Short mmCIF file of N, CA, C and O in Angstrom, two decimals:
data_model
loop_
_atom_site.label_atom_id
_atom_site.label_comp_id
_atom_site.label_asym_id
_atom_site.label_seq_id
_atom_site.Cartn_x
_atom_site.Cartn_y
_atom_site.Cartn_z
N UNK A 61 4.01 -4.36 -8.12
CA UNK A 61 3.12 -3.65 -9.01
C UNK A 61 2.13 -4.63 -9.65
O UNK A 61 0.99 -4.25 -9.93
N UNK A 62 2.50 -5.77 -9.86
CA UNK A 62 1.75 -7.20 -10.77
C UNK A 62 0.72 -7.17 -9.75
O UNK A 62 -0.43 -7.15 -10.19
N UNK A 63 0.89 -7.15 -8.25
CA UNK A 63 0.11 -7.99 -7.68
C UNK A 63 -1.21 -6.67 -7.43
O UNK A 63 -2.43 -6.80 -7.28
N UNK A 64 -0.48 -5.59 -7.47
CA UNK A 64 -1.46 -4.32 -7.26
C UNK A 64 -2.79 -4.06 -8.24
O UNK A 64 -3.93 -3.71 -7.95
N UNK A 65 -2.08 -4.43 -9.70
CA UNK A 65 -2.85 -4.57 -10.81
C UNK A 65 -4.18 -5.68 -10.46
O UNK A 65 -5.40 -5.58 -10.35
N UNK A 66 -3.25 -6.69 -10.38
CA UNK A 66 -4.31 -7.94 -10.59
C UNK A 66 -5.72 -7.47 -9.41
O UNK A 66 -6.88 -7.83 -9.61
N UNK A 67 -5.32 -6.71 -8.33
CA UNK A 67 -6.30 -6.15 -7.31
C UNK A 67 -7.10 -5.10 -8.26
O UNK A 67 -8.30 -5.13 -7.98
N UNK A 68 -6.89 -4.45 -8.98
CA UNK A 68 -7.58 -3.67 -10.09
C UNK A 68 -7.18 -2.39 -10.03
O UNK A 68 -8.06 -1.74 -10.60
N UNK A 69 -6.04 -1.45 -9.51
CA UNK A 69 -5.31 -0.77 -9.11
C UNK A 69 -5.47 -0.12 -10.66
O UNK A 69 -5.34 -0.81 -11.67
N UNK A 70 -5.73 1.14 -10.68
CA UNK A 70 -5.42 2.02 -11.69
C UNK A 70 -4.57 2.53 -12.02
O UNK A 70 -4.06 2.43 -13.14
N UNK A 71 -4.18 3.20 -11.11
CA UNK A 71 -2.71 3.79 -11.59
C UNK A 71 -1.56 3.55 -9.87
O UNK A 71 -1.87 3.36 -8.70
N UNK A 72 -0.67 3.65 -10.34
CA UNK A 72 0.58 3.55 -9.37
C UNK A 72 1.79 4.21 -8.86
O UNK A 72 2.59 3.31 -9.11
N UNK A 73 2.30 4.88 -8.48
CA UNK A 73 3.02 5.15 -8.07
C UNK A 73 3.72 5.27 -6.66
O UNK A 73 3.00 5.66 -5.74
N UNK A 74 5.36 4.91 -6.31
CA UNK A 74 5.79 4.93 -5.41
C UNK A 74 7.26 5.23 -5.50
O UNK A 74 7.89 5.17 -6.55
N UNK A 75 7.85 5.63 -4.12
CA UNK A 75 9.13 5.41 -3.96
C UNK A 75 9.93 5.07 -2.80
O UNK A 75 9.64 5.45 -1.66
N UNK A 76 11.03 4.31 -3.10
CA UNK A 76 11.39 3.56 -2.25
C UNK A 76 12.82 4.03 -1.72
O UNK A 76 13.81 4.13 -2.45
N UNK A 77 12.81 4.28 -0.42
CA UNK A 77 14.24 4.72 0.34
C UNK A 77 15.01 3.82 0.92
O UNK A 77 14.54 3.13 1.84
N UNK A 78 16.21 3.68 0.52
CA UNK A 78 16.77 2.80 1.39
C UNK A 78 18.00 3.42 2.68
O UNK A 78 18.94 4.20 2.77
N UNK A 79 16.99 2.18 3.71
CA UNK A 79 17.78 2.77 5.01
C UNK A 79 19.37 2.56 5.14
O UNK A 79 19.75 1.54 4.56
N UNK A 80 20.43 3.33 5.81
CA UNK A 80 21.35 2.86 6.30
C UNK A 80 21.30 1.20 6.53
O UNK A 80 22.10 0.51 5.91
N UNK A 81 20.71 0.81 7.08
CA UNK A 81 20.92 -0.89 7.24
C UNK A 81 20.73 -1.68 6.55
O UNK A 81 20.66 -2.86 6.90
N UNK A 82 20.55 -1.13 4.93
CA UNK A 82 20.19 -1.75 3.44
C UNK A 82 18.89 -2.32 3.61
O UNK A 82 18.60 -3.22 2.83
N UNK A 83 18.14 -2.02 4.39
CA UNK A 83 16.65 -2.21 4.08
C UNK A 83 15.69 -1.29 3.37
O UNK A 83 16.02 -0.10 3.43
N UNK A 84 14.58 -1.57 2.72
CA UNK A 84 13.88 -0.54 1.96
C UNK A 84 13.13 0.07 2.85
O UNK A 84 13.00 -0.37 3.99
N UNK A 85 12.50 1.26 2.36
CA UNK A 85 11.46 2.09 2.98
C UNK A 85 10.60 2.74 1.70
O UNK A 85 10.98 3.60 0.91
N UNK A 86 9.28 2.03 1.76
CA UNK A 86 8.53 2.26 0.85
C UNK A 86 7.70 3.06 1.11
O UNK A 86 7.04 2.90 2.14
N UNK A 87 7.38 4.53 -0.02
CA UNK A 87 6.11 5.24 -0.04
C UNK A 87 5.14 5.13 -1.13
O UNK A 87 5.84 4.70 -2.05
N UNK A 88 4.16 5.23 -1.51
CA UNK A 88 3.12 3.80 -2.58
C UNK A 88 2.09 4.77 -2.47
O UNK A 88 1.81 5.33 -1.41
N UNK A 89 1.60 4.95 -3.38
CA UNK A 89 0.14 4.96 -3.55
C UNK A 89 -0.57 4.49 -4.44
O UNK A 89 -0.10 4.68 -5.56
N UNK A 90 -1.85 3.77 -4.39
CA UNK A 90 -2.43 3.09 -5.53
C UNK A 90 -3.94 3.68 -5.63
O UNK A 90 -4.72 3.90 -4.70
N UNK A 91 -4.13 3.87 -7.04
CA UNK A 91 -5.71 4.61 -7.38
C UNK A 91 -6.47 2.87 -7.64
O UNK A 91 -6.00 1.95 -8.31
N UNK A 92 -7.55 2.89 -6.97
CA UNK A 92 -8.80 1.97 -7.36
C UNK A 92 -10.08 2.51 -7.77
O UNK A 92 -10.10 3.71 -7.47
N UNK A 93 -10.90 2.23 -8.18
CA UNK A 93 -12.07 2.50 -8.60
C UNK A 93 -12.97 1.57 -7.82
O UNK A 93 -13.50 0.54 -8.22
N UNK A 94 -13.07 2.42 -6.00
CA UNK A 94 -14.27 1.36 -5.42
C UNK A 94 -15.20 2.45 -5.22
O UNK A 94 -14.84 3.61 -5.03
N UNK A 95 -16.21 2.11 -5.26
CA UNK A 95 -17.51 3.23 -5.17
C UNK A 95 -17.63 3.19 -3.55
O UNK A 95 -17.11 2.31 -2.85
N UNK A 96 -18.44 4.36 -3.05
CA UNK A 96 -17.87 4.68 -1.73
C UNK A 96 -19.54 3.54 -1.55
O UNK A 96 -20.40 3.37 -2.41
N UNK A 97 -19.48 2.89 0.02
CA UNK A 97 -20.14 1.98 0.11
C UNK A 97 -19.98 0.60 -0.29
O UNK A 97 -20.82 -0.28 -0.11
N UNK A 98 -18.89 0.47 -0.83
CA UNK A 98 -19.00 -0.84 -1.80
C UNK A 98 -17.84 -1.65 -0.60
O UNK A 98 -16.61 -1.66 -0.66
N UNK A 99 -18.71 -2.26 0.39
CA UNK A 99 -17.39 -2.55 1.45
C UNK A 99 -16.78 -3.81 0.74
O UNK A 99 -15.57 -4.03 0.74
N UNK A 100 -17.58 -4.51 0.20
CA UNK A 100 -17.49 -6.13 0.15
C UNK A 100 -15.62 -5.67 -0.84
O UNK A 100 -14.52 -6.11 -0.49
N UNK A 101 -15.85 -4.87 -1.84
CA UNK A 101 -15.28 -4.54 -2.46
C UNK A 101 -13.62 -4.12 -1.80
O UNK A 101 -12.61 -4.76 -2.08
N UNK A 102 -13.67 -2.85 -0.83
CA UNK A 102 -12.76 -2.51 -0.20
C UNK A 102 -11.85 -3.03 0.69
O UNK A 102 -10.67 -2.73 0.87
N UNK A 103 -12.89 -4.25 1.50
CA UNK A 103 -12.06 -5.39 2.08
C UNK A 103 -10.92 -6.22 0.87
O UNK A 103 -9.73 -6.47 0.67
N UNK A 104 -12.13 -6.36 0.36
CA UNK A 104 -10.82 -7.42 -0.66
C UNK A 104 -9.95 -6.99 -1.47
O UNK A 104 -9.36 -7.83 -2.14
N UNK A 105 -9.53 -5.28 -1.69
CA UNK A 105 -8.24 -4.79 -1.59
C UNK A 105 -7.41 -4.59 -0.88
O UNK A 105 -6.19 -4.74 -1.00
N UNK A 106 -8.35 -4.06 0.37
CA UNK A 106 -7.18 -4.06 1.58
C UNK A 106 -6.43 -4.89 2.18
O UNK A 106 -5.29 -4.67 2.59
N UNK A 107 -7.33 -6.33 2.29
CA UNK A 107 -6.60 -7.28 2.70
C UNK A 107 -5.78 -7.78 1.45
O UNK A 107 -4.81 -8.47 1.78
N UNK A 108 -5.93 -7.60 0.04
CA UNK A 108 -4.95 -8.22 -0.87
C UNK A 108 -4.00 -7.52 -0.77
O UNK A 108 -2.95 -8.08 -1.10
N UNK A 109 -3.85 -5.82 -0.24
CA UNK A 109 -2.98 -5.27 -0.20
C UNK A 109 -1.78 -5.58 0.83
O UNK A 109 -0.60 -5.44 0.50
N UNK A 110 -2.17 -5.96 1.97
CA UNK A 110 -1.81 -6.34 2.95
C UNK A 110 -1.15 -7.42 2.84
O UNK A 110 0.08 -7.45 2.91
N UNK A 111 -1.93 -8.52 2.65
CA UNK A 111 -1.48 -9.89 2.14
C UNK A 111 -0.12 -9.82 1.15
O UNK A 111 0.97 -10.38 1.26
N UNK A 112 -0.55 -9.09 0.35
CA UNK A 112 1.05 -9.34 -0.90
C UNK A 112 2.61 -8.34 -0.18
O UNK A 112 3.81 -8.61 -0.23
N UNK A 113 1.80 -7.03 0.51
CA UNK A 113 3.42 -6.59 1.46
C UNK A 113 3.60 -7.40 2.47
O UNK A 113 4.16 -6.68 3.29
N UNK A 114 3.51 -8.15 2.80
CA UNK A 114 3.52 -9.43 3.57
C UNK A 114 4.52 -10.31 3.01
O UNK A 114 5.61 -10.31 3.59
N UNK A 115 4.41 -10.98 2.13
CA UNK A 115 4.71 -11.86 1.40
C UNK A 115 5.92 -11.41 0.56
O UNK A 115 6.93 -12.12 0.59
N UNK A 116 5.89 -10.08 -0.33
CA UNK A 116 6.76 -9.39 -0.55
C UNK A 116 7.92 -9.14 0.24
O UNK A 116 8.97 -9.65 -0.14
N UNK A 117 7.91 -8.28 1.51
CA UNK A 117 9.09 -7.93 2.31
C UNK A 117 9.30 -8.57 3.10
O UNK A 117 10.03 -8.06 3.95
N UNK A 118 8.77 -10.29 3.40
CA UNK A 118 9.27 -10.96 4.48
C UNK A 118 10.73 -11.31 4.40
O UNK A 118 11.24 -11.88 5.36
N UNK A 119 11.25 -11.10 3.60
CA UNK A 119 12.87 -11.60 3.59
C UNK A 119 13.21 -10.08 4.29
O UNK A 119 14.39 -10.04 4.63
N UNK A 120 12.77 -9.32 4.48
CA UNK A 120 13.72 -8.31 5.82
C UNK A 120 12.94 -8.22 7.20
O UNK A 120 13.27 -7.43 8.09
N UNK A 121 11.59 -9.31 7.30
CA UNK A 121 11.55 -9.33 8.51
C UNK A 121 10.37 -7.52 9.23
O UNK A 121 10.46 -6.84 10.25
N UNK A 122 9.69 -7.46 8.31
CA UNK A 122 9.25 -6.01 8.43
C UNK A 122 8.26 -6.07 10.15
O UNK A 122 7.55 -7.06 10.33
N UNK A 123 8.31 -5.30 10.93
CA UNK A 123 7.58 -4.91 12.05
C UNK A 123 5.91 -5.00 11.76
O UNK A 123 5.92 -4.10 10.92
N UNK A 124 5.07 -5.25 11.79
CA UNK A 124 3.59 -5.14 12.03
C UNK A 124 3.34 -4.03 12.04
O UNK A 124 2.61 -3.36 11.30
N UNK A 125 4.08 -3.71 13.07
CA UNK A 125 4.13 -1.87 13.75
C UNK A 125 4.28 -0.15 12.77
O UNK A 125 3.80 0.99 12.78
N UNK A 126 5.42 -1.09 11.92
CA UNK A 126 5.84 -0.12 11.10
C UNK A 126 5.22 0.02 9.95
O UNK A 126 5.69 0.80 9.11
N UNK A 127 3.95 -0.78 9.67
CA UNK A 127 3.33 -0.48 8.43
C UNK A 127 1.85 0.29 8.45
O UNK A 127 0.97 -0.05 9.23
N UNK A 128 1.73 1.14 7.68
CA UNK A 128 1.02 2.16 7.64
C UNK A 128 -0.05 1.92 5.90
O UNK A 128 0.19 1.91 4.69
N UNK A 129 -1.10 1.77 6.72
CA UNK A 129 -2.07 1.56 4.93
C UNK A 129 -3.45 2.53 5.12
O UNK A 129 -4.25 2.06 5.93
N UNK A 130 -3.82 3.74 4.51
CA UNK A 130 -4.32 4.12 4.38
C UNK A 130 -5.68 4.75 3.32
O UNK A 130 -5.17 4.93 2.21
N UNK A 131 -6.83 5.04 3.28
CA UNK A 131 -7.48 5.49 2.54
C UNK A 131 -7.11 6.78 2.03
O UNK A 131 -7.38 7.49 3.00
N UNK A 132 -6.56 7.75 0.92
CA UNK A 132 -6.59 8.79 0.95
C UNK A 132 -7.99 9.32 0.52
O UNK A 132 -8.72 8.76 -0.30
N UNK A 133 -8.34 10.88 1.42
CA UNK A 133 -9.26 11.00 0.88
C UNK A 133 -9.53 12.63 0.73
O UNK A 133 -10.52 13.31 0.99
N UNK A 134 -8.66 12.86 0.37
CA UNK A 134 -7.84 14.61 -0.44
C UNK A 134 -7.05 14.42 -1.32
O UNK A 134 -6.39 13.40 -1.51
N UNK A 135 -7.03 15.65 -2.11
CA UNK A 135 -6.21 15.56 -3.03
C UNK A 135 -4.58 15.78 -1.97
O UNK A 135 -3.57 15.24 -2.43
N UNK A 136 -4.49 16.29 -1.06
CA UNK A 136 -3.22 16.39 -0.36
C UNK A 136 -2.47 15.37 0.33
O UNK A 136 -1.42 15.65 0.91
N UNK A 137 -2.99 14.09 0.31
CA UNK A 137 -2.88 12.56 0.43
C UNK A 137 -2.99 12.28 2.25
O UNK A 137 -2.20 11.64 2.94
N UNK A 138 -4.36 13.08 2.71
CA UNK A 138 -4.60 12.93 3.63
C UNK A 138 -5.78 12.22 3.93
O UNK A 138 -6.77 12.63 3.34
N UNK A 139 -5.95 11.15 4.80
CA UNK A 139 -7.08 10.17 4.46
C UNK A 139 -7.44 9.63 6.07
O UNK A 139 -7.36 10.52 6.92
N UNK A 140 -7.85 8.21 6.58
CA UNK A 140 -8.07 7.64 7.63
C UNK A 140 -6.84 6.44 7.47
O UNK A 140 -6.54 5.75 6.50
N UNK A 141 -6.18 6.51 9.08
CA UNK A 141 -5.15 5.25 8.73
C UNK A 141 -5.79 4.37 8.75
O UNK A 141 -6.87 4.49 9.33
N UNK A 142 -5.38 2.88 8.05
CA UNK A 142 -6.34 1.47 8.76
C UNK A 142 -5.59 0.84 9.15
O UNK A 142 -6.04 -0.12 9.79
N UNK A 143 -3.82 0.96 9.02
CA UNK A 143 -3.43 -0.64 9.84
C UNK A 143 -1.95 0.59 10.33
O UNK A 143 -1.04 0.19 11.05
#
């Protein structure tokens, strides 16, 4: 959550499942305030976003594969995937 903030993250919420094999399974969403166009801007959340679940869940070894980061862009949390 610290590292979400310091990215400028407005508000937060998530929850986290844990699998049978005592690993987590995280669902997250974070509000920013980037104006649409503002790429310079959007890169350098996405990749901070990226960068810190990285760094975060490497002690279980997480798949590349299995991570999912998206724009929402409905209120029904339907958006474009990016990774």
């Amino acid at each position: 959550m610290k590292r979400l903030l310091r990215l400028g993250a407005l508000r937060i919420h998530w929850v986290t499942e844990w699998q049978k094999r005592g690993v987590p399974h995280l669902h997250g969403v974070a509000y920013f305030d980037i104006a649409p166009g503002d790429g310079s801007h959007y890169v350098r959340v996405h990749s901070g976003i990226l960068k810190s679940w990285r760094e975060i869940a490497a002690a279980y070894s997480p798949s590349p594969l299995g991570q999912h980061l998206s724009v929402i862009t409905d209120e029904r949390g339907r958006g474009t995937r990016m990774v």
